[in-house]
Protein backbone atom coordinates (compact mmCIF):
# COMPACT_ATOMS: atom_id res chain seq x y z
CA UNK A 1 0.00 0.00 0.00
CA UNK A 2 2.85 2.38 0.83
CA UNK A 3 4.42 1.74 -2.60
CA UNK A 4 1.14 2.60 -4.31
CA UNK A 5 0.82 5.79 -2.26
CA UNK A 6 4.40 6.94 -2.80
CA UNK A 7 4.37 6.20 -6.53
CA UNK A 8 1.04 7.94 -7.02
CA UNK A 9 2.22 11.02 -5.12
CA UNK A 10 5.55 11.20 -6.96
CA UNK A 11 3.77 11.13 -10.32
CA UNK A 12 1.20 13.64 -9.08
CA UNK A 13 3.82 16.16 -7.96
CA UNK A 14 5.78 15.72 -11.19
CA UNK A 15 2.71 16.46 -13.32
CA UNK A 16 1.67 19.38 -11.13
CA UNK A 17 5.19 20.79 -11.45
CA UNK A 18 5.09 20.44 -15.23
CA UNK A 19 1.60 21.95 -15.55
CA UNK A 20 1.98 24.69 -12.95
CA UNK A 21 2.32 28.39 -13.65
CA UNK A 22 3.82 30.84 -11.15
CA UNK A 23 1.51 33.76 -11.98
CA UNK A 24 -1.54 31.52 -11.74
CA UNK A 25 -0.28 30.18 -8.41
CA UNK A 26 0.08 33.68 -6.98
CA UNK A 27 -3.40 34.64 -8.17
CA UNK A 28 -4.97 31.46 -6.77
CA UNK A 29 -3.38 31.95 -3.37
CA UNK A 30 -4.51 35.56 -3.21
CA UNK A 31 -8.04 34.73 -4.38
CA UNK A 32 -8.44 31.91 -1.85
CA UNK A 33 -7.00 34.06 0.96
CA UNK A 34 -4.81 31.25 2.23
CA UNK A 35 -1.25 30.90 3.45
CA UNK A 36 -1.01 27.56 1.66
CA UNK A 37 0.80 27.94 -1.68
CA UNK A 38 -0.43 26.63 -5.03
CA UNK A 39 1.23 24.90 -7.93
CA UNK A 40 -0.70 27.13 -10.31
CA UNK A 41 -2.71 24.32 -11.91
CA UNK A 42 -6.31 25.14 -12.79
CA UNK A 43 -9.16 22.88 -11.67
CA UNK A 44 -9.91 21.17 -15.02
CA UNK A 45 -6.24 20.27 -15.43
CA UNK A 46 -6.02 19.04 -11.82
CA UNK A 47 -9.03 16.82 -12.44
CA UNK A 48 -7.52 15.50 -15.67
CA UNK A 49 -4.17 14.72 -14.00
CA UNK A 50 -5.78 12.89 -11.08
CA UNK A 51 -8.13 10.94 -13.32
CA UNK A 52 -5.25 9.76 -15.51
CA UNK A 53 -3.27 8.64 -12.47
CA UNK A 54 -6.26 6.71 -11.13
CA UNK A 55 -6.45 4.86 -14.45
CA UNK A 56 -2.74 4.05 -14.24
CA UNK A 57 -2.92 2.81 -10.65
CA UNK A 58 -4.21 -0.45 -9.22
CA UNK A 59 -6.50 0.69 -6.43
CA UNK A 60 -8.37 -2.49 -5.68
CA UNK A 61 -9.86 -2.12 -2.21
CA UNK A 62 -11.53 0.50 -0.01
CA UNK A 63 -8.53 0.28 2.32
CA UNK A 64 -6.13 1.23 -0.48
CA UNK A 65 -8.46 4.04 -1.59
CA UNK A 66 -8.69 5.59 1.90
CA UNK A 67 -4.98 5.10 2.50
CA UNK A 68 -4.13 6.90 -0.75
CA UNK A 69 -6.43 9.83 -0.03
CA UNK A 70 -5.05 10.18 3.48
CA UNK A 71 -1.45 9.97 2.24
CA UNK A 72 -1.98 12.66 -0.41
CA UNK A 73 -3.91 14.89 2.00
CA UNK A 74 -1.58 14.54 4.99
CA UNK A 75 1.59 15.14 2.98
CA UNK A 76 0.23 18.04 0.94
CA UNK A 77 2.44 21.11 0.69
CA UNK A 78 0.40 22.90 -1.97
CA UNK A 79 -3.33 23.27 -2.29
CA UNK A 80 -3.83 21.29 -5.49
CA UNK A 81 -2.65 18.24 -3.56
CA UNK A 82 -5.66 18.68 -1.28
CA UNK A 83 -7.80 19.05 -4.39
CA UNK A 84 -6.31 15.79 -5.68
CA UNK A 85 -7.34 13.97 -2.51
CA UNK A 86 -10.88 15.32 -2.94
CA UNK A 87 -10.90 14.20 -6.58
CA UNK A 88 -9.97 10.69 -5.47
CA UNK A 89 -12.81 10.78 -2.93
CA UNK A 90 -15.34 11.88 -5.53
CA UNK A 91 -14.16 9.80 -8.49
CA UNK A 92 -16.90 7.70 -10.11
CA UNK A 93 -14.76 4.55 -9.89
CA UNK A 94 -14.97 4.58 -6.09
CA UNK A 95 -18.59 5.61 -5.53
CA UNK A 96 -19.59 2.27 -4.02
CA UNK A 97 -16.89 2.69 -1.36
CA UNK A 98 -18.11 6.04 -0.06
CA UNK A 99 -19.73 4.81 3.14
CA UNK A 100 -20.29 6.16 6.68
CA UNK A 101 -17.48 3.95 7.95
CA UNK A 102 -15.09 6.31 6.19
CA UNK A 103 -16.58 9.48 7.66
CA UNK A 104 -13.66 9.93 10.05
CA UNK A 105 -11.39 10.72 7.12
CA UNK A 106 -13.99 12.98 5.53
CA UNK A 107 -14.28 14.81 8.84
CA UNK A 108 -10.50 15.27 8.88
CA UNK A 109 -10.65 16.90 5.44
CA UNK A 110 -13.51 19.17 6.44
CA UNK A 111 -11.98 20.30 9.73
CA UNK A 112 -8.46 20.78 8.39
CA UNK A 113 -9.57 22.21 5.03
CA UNK A 114 -11.85 24.75 6.72
CA UNK A 115 -12.64 26.81 3.65
CA UNK A 116 -15.45 26.87 1.14
CA UNK A 117 -13.59 25.54 -1.92
CA UNK A 118 -12.54 22.49 0.09
CA UNK A 119 -15.84 21.81 1.83
CA UNK A 120 -18.27 22.32 -1.06
CA UNK A 121 -17.11 19.51 -3.41
CA UNK A 122 -16.75 17.16 -0.44
CA UNK A 123 -20.33 17.90 0.63
CA UNK A 124 -22.08 18.03 -2.74
CA UNK A 125 -20.36 14.98 -4.22
CA UNK A 126 -18.59 12.80 -1.65
CA UNK A 127 -21.01 13.05 1.28
CA UNK A 128 -23.94 13.27 -1.13
CA UNK A 129 -22.90 9.92 -2.59
CA UNK A 130 -22.55 8.54 0.93
CA UNK A 131 -26.13 9.61 1.63
CA UNK A 132 -27.26 7.80 -1.52
CA UNK A 133 -25.33 4.66 -0.60
CA UNK A 134 -26.45 4.46 3.04
CA UNK A 135 -29.14 7.07 3.73
CA UNK A 136 -30.12 6.10 7.27
CA UNK A 137 -26.62 5.89 8.70
CA UNK A 138 -25.41 8.99 6.87
CA UNK A 139 -28.43 11.06 7.89
CA UNK A 140 -27.66 10.36 11.55
CA UNK A 141 -24.15 11.76 11.06
CA UNK A 142 -25.42 14.80 9.17
CA UNK A 143 -27.97 15.62 11.86
CA UNK A 144 -25.14 15.51 14.38
CA UNK A 145 -22.88 17.68 12.20
CA UNK A 146 -25.71 20.21 11.79
CA UNK A 147 -25.35 21.00 15.50
CA UNK A 148 -21.57 21.12 15.57
CA UNK A 149 -19.61 24.11 16.87
CA UNK A 150 -17.50 23.75 13.73
CA UNK A 151 -19.09 25.86 10.97
CA UNK A 152 -17.56 23.77 8.20
CA UNK A 153 -19.16 20.58 9.47
CA UNK A 154 -22.43 22.50 9.60
CA UNK A 155 -21.94 23.81 6.06
CA UNK A 156 -21.21 20.27 4.89
CA UNK A 157 -24.46 19.02 6.42
CA UNK A 158 -26.45 21.87 4.86
CA UNK A 159 -24.98 21.41 1.37
CA UNK A 160 -25.02 17.61 1.13
CA UNK A 161 -28.42 17.54 -0.62
CA UNK A 162 -27.72 20.54 -2.87
CA UNK A 163 -27.86 18.42 -6.06
CA UNK A 164 -30.63 16.06 -4.94
CA UNK A 165 -33.43 17.74 -6.94
CA UNK A 166 -36.72 15.83 -6.53
CA UNK A 167 -34.98 13.19 -4.41
CA UNK A 168 -34.24 15.65 -1.63
CA UNK A 169 -35.36 14.59 1.83
CA UNK A 170 -37.01 17.94 2.55
CA UNK A 171 -37.86 17.17 6.16
CA UNK A 172 -34.26 16.26 6.92
CA UNK A 173 -33.08 19.39 5.11
CA UNK A 174 -35.38 21.55 7.22
CA UNK A 175 -34.09 19.93 10.40
CA UNK A 176 -30.47 20.46 9.38
CA UNK A 177 -30.98 24.11 8.38
CA UNK A 178 -32.96 24.84 11.53
CA UNK A 179 -29.83 24.66 13.69
CA UNK A 180 -28.16 27.43 11.68
CA UNK A 181 -31.15 29.54 10.75
CA UNK A 182 -30.47 32.41 13.15
CA UNK A 183 -26.67 32.19 13.00
CA UNK A 184 -24.98 35.29 11.59
CA UNK A 185 -22.11 33.34 10.04
CA UNK A 186 -21.90 34.23 6.32
CA UNK A 187 -20.85 30.76 5.13
CA UNK A 188 -23.84 29.14 6.83
CA UNK A 189 -26.36 31.70 5.55
CA UNK A 190 -24.92 31.50 2.05
CA UNK A 191 -25.23 27.71 2.16
CA UNK A 192 -28.87 27.88 3.28
CA UNK A 193 -29.69 30.34 0.51
CA UNK A 194 -27.85 28.26 -2.07
CA UNK A 195 -29.76 25.10 -1.18
CA UNK A 196 -33.09 26.94 -1.26
CA UNK A 197 -32.28 28.50 -4.62
CA UNK A 198 -31.24 25.18 -6.13
CA UNK A 199 -34.26 23.30 -4.76
CA UNK A 200 -36.59 26.04 -6.01
CA UNK A 201 -35.80 24.81 -9.53
CA UNK A 202 -37.53 21.55 -8.58
CA UNK A 203 -40.16 22.73 -6.10
CA UNK A 204 -40.54 26.53 -6.22
CA UNK A 205 -43.79 26.60 -4.24
CA UNK A 206 -42.34 24.64 -1.35
CA UNK A 207 -39.35 26.97 -1.16
CA UNK A 208 -41.44 30.12 -1.42
CA UNK A 209 -43.79 28.86 1.31
CA UNK A 210 -40.83 28.05 3.55
CA UNK A 211 -39.28 31.50 3.07
CA UNK A 212 -42.63 33.17 3.72
CA UNK A 213 -43.23 31.16 6.89
CA UNK A 214 -39.75 31.96 8.19
CA UNK A 215 -39.61 35.58 7.05
CA UNK A 216 -38.54 36.86 10.46
CA UNK A 217 -35.92 34.19 11.11
CA UNK A 218 -34.16 33.83 7.78
CA UNK A 219 -31.31 36.22 7.04
CA UNK A 220 -31.60 38.70 4.19
CA UNK A 221 -28.84 36.80 2.40
CA UNK A 222 -30.62 33.45 2.64
CA UNK A 223 -33.94 34.95 1.52
CA UNK A 224 -32.37 36.82 -1.37
CA UNK A 225 -30.50 33.75 -2.61
CA UNK A 226 -33.49 31.46 -2.07
CA UNK A 227 -35.86 33.67 -4.08
CA UNK A 228 -33.55 34.41 -7.02
CA UNK A 229 -34.79 31.77 -9.43
CA UNK A 230 -38.41 32.11 -8.31
CA UNK A 231 -38.49 35.87 -8.92
CA UNK A 232 -36.58 35.56 -12.18
CA UNK A 233 -39.18 33.14 -13.57
CA UNK A 234 -42.26 34.83 -12.21
CA UNK A 235 -44.63 36.06 -14.96
GROMACS .gro file of C-alpha atoms in nm:
model
  235
    1UNK     CA    1   0.000   0.000   0.000
    2UNK     CA    2   0.285   0.238   0.083
    3UNK     CA    3   0.442   0.174  -0.260
    4UNK     CA    4   0.114   0.260  -0.431
    5UNK     CA    5   0.082   0.579  -0.226
    6UNK     CA    6   0.440   0.694  -0.280
    7UNK     CA    7   0.437   0.620  -0.653
    8UNK     CA    8   0.104   0.794  -0.702
    9UNK     CA    9   0.222   1.102  -0.512
   10UNK     CA   10   0.555   1.120  -0.696
   11UNK     CA   11   0.377   1.113  -1.032
   12UNK     CA   12   0.120   1.364  -0.908
   13UNK     CA   13   0.382   1.616  -0.796
   14UNK     CA   14   0.578   1.572  -1.119
   15UNK     CA   15   0.271   1.646  -1.332
   16UNK     CA   16   0.167   1.938  -1.113
   17UNK     CA   17   0.519   2.079  -1.145
   18UNK     CA   18   0.509   2.044  -1.523
   19UNK     CA   19   0.160   2.195  -1.555
   20UNK     CA   20   0.198   2.469  -1.295
   21UNK     CA   21   0.232   2.839  -1.365
   22UNK     CA   22   0.382   3.084  -1.115
   23UNK     CA   23   0.151   3.376  -1.198
   24UNK     CA   24  -0.154   3.152  -1.174
   25UNK     CA   25  -0.028   3.018  -0.841
   26UNK     CA   26   0.008   3.368  -0.698
   27UNK     CA   27  -0.340   3.464  -0.817
   28UNK     CA   28  -0.497   3.146  -0.677
   29UNK     CA   29  -0.338   3.195  -0.337
   30UNK     CA   30  -0.451   3.556  -0.321
   31UNK     CA   31  -0.804   3.473  -0.438
   32UNK     CA   32  -0.844   3.191  -0.185
   33UNK     CA   33  -0.700   3.406   0.096
   34UNK     CA   34  -0.481   3.125   0.223
   35UNK     CA   35  -0.125   3.090   0.345
   36UNK     CA   36  -0.101   2.756   0.166
   37UNK     CA   37   0.080   2.794  -0.168
   38UNK     CA   38  -0.043   2.663  -0.503
   39UNK     CA   39   0.123   2.490  -0.793
   40UNK     CA   40  -0.070   2.713  -1.031
   41UNK     CA   41  -0.271   2.432  -1.191
   42UNK     CA   42  -0.631   2.514  -1.279
   43UNK     CA   43  -0.916   2.288  -1.167
   44UNK     CA   44  -0.991   2.117  -1.502
   45UNK     CA   45  -0.624   2.027  -1.543
   46UNK     CA   46  -0.602   1.904  -1.182
   47UNK     CA   47  -0.903   1.682  -1.244
   48UNK     CA   48  -0.752   1.550  -1.567
   49UNK     CA   49  -0.417   1.472  -1.400
   50UNK     CA   50  -0.578   1.289  -1.108
   51UNK     CA   51  -0.813   1.094  -1.332
   52UNK     CA   52  -0.525   0.976  -1.551
   53UNK     CA   53  -0.327   0.864  -1.247
   54UNK     CA   54  -0.626   0.671  -1.113
   55UNK     CA   55  -0.645   0.486  -1.445
   56UNK     CA   56  -0.274   0.405  -1.424
   57UNK     CA   57  -0.292   0.281  -1.065
   58UNK     CA   58  -0.421  -0.045  -0.922
   59UNK     CA   59  -0.650   0.069  -0.643
   60UNK     CA   60  -0.837  -0.249  -0.568
   61UNK     CA   61  -0.986  -0.212  -0.221
   62UNK     CA   62  -1.153   0.050  -0.001
   63UNK     CA   63  -0.853   0.028   0.232
   64UNK     CA   64  -0.613   0.123  -0.048
   65UNK     CA   65  -0.846   0.404  -0.159
   66UNK     CA   66  -0.869   0.559   0.190
   67UNK     CA   67  -0.498   0.510   0.250
   68UNK     CA   68  -0.413   0.690  -0.075
   69UNK     CA   69  -0.643   0.983  -0.003
   70UNK     CA   70  -0.505   1.018   0.348
   71UNK     CA   71  -0.145   0.997   0.224
   72UNK     CA   72  -0.198   1.266  -0.041
   73UNK     CA   73  -0.391   1.489   0.200
   74UNK     CA   74  -0.158   1.454   0.499
   75UNK     CA   75   0.159   1.514   0.298
   76UNK     CA   76   0.023   1.804   0.094
   77UNK     CA   77   0.244   2.111   0.069
   78UNK     CA   78   0.040   2.290  -0.197
   79UNK     CA   79  -0.333   2.327  -0.229
   80UNK     CA   80  -0.383   2.129  -0.549
   81UNK     CA   81  -0.265   1.824  -0.356
   82UNK     CA   82  -0.566   1.868  -0.128
   83UNK     CA   83  -0.780   1.905  -0.439
   84UNK     CA   84  -0.631   1.579  -0.568
   85UNK     CA   85  -0.734   1.397  -0.251
   86UNK     CA   86  -1.088   1.532  -0.294
   87UNK     CA   87  -1.090   1.420  -0.658
   88UNK     CA   88  -0.997   1.069  -0.547
   89UNK     CA   89  -1.281   1.078  -0.293
   90UNK     CA   90  -1.534   1.188  -0.553
   91UNK     CA   91  -1.416   0.980  -0.849
   92UNK     CA   92  -1.690   0.770  -1.011
   93UNK     CA   93  -1.476   0.455  -0.989
   94UNK     CA   94  -1.497   0.458  -0.609
   95UNK     CA   95  -1.859   0.561  -0.553
   96UNK     CA   96  -1.959   0.227  -0.402
   97UNK     CA   97  -1.689   0.269  -0.136
   98UNK     CA   98  -1.811   0.604  -0.006
   99UNK     CA   99  -1.973   0.481   0.314
  100UNK     CA  100  -2.029   0.616   0.668
  101UNK     CA  101  -1.748   0.395   0.795
  102UNK     CA  102  -1.509   0.631   0.619
  103UNK     CA  103  -1.658   0.948   0.766
  104UNK     CA  104  -1.366   0.993   1.005
  105UNK     CA  105  -1.139   1.072   0.712
  106UNK     CA  106  -1.399   1.298   0.553
  107UNK     CA  107  -1.428   1.481   0.884
  108UNK     CA  108  -1.050   1.527   0.888
  109UNK     CA  109  -1.065   1.690   0.544
  110UNK     CA  110  -1.351   1.917   0.644
  111UNK     CA  111  -1.198   2.030   0.973
  112UNK     CA  112  -0.846   2.078   0.839
  113UNK     CA  113  -0.957   2.221   0.503
  114UNK     CA  114  -1.185   2.475   0.672
  115UNK     CA  115  -1.264   2.681   0.365
  116UNK     CA  116  -1.545   2.687   0.114
  117UNK     CA  117  -1.359   2.554  -0.192
  118UNK     CA  118  -1.254   2.249   0.009
  119UNK     CA  119  -1.584   2.181   0.183
  120UNK     CA  120  -1.827   2.232  -0.106
  121UNK     CA  121  -1.711   1.951  -0.341
  122UNK     CA  122  -1.675   1.716  -0.044
  123UNK     CA  123  -2.033   1.790   0.063
  124UNK     CA  124  -2.208   1.803  -0.274
  125UNK     CA  125  -2.036   1.498  -0.422
  126UNK     CA  126  -1.859   1.280  -0.165
  127UNK     CA  127  -2.101   1.305   0.128
  128UNK     CA  128  -2.394   1.327  -0.113
  129UNK     CA  129  -2.290   0.992  -0.259
  130UNK     CA  130  -2.255   0.854   0.093
  131UNK     CA  131  -2.613   0.961   0.163
  132UNK     CA  132  -2.726   0.780  -0.152
  133UNK     CA  133  -2.533   0.466  -0.060
  134UNK     CA  134  -2.645   0.446   0.304
  135UNK     CA  135  -2.914   0.707   0.373
  136UNK     CA  136  -3.012   0.610   0.727
  137UNK     CA  137  -2.662   0.589   0.870
  138UNK     CA  138  -2.541   0.899   0.687
  139UNK     CA  139  -2.843   1.106   0.789
  140UNK     CA  140  -2.766   1.036   1.155
  141UNK     CA  141  -2.415   1.176   1.106
  142UNK     CA  142  -2.542   1.480   0.917
  143UNK     CA  143  -2.797   1.562   1.186
  144UNK     CA  144  -2.514   1.551   1.438
  145UNK     CA  145  -2.288   1.768   1.220
  146UNK     CA  146  -2.571   2.021   1.179
  147UNK     CA  147  -2.535   2.100   1.550
  148UNK     CA  148  -2.157   2.112   1.557
  149UNK     CA  149  -1.961   2.411   1.687
  150UNK     CA  150  -1.750   2.375   1.373
  151UNK     CA  151  -1.909   2.586   1.097
  152UNK     CA  152  -1.756   2.377   0.820
  153UNK     CA  153  -1.916   2.058   0.947
  154UNK     CA  154  -2.243   2.250   0.960
  155UNK     CA  155  -2.194   2.381   0.606
  156UNK     CA  156  -2.121   2.027   0.489
  157UNK     CA  157  -2.446   1.902   0.642
  158UNK     CA  158  -2.645   2.187   0.486
  159UNK     CA  159  -2.498   2.141   0.137
  160UNK     CA  160  -2.502   1.761   0.113
  161UNK     CA  161  -2.842   1.754  -0.062
  162UNK     CA  162  -2.772   2.054  -0.287
  163UNK     CA  163  -2.786   1.842  -0.606
  164UNK     CA  164  -3.063   1.606  -0.494
  165UNK     CA  165  -3.343   1.774  -0.694
  166UNK     CA  166  -3.672   1.583  -0.653
  167UNK     CA  167  -3.498   1.319  -0.441
  168UNK     CA  168  -3.424   1.565  -0.163
  169UNK     CA  169  -3.536   1.459   0.183
  170UNK     CA  170  -3.701   1.794   0.255
  171UNK     CA  171  -3.786   1.717   0.616
  172UNK     CA  172  -3.426   1.626   0.692
  173UNK     CA  173  -3.308   1.939   0.511
  174UNK     CA  174  -3.538   2.155   0.722
  175UNK     CA  175  -3.409   1.993   1.040
  176UNK     CA  176  -3.047   2.046   0.938
  177UNK     CA  177  -3.098   2.411   0.838
  178UNK     CA  178  -3.296   2.484   1.153
  179UNK     CA  179  -2.983   2.466   1.369
  180UNK     CA  180  -2.816   2.743   1.168
  181UNK     CA  181  -3.115   2.954   1.075
  182UNK     CA  182  -3.047   3.241   1.315
  183UNK     CA  183  -2.667   3.219   1.300
  184UNK     CA  184  -2.498   3.529   1.159
  185UNK     CA  185  -2.211   3.334   1.004
  186UNK     CA  186  -2.190   3.423   0.632
  187UNK     CA  187  -2.085   3.076   0.513
  188UNK     CA  188  -2.384   2.914   0.683
  189UNK     CA  189  -2.636   3.170   0.555
  190UNK     CA  190  -2.492   3.150   0.205
  191UNK     CA  191  -2.523   2.771   0.216
  192UNK     CA  192  -2.887   2.788   0.328
  193UNK     CA  193  -2.969   3.034   0.051
  194UNK     CA  194  -2.785   2.826  -0.207
  195UNK     CA  195  -2.976   2.510  -0.118
  196UNK     CA  196  -3.309   2.694  -0.126
  197UNK     CA  197  -3.228   2.850  -0.462
  198UNK     CA  198  -3.124   2.518  -0.613
  199UNK     CA  199  -3.426   2.330  -0.476
  200UNK     CA  200  -3.659   2.604  -0.601
  201UNK     CA  201  -3.580   2.481  -0.953
  202UNK     CA  202  -3.753   2.155  -0.858
  203UNK     CA  203  -4.016   2.273  -0.610
  204UNK     CA  204  -4.054   2.653  -0.622
  205UNK     CA  205  -4.379   2.660  -0.424
  206UNK     CA  206  -4.234   2.464  -0.135
  207UNK     CA  207  -3.935   2.697  -0.116
  208UNK     CA  208  -4.144   3.012  -0.142
  209UNK     CA  209  -4.379   2.886   0.131
  210UNK     CA  210  -4.083   2.805   0.355
  211UNK     CA  211  -3.928   3.150   0.307
  212UNK     CA  212  -4.263   3.317   0.372
  213UNK     CA  213  -4.323   3.116   0.689
  214UNK     CA  214  -3.975   3.196   0.819
  215UNK     CA  215  -3.961   3.558   0.705
  216UNK     CA  216  -3.854   3.686   1.046
  217UNK     CA  217  -3.592   3.419   1.111
  218UNK     CA  218  -3.416   3.383   0.778
  219UNK     CA  219  -3.131   3.622   0.704
  220UNK     CA  220  -3.160   3.870   0.419
  221UNK     CA  221  -2.884   3.680   0.240
  222UNK     CA  222  -3.062   3.345   0.264
  223UNK     CA  223  -3.394   3.495   0.152
  224UNK     CA  224  -3.237   3.682  -0.137
  225UNK     CA  225  -3.050   3.375  -0.261
  226UNK     CA  226  -3.349   3.146  -0.207
  227UNK     CA  227  -3.586   3.367  -0.408
  228UNK     CA  228  -3.355   3.441  -0.702
  229UNK     CA  229  -3.479   3.177  -0.943
  230UNK     CA  230  -3.841   3.211  -0.831
  231UNK     CA  231  -3.849   3.587  -0.892
  232UNK     CA  232  -3.658   3.556  -1.218
  233UNK     CA  233  -3.918   3.314  -1.357
  234UNK     CA  234  -4.226   3.483  -1.221
  235UNK     CA  235  -4.463   3.606  -1.496
   0.00000   0.00000   0.00000
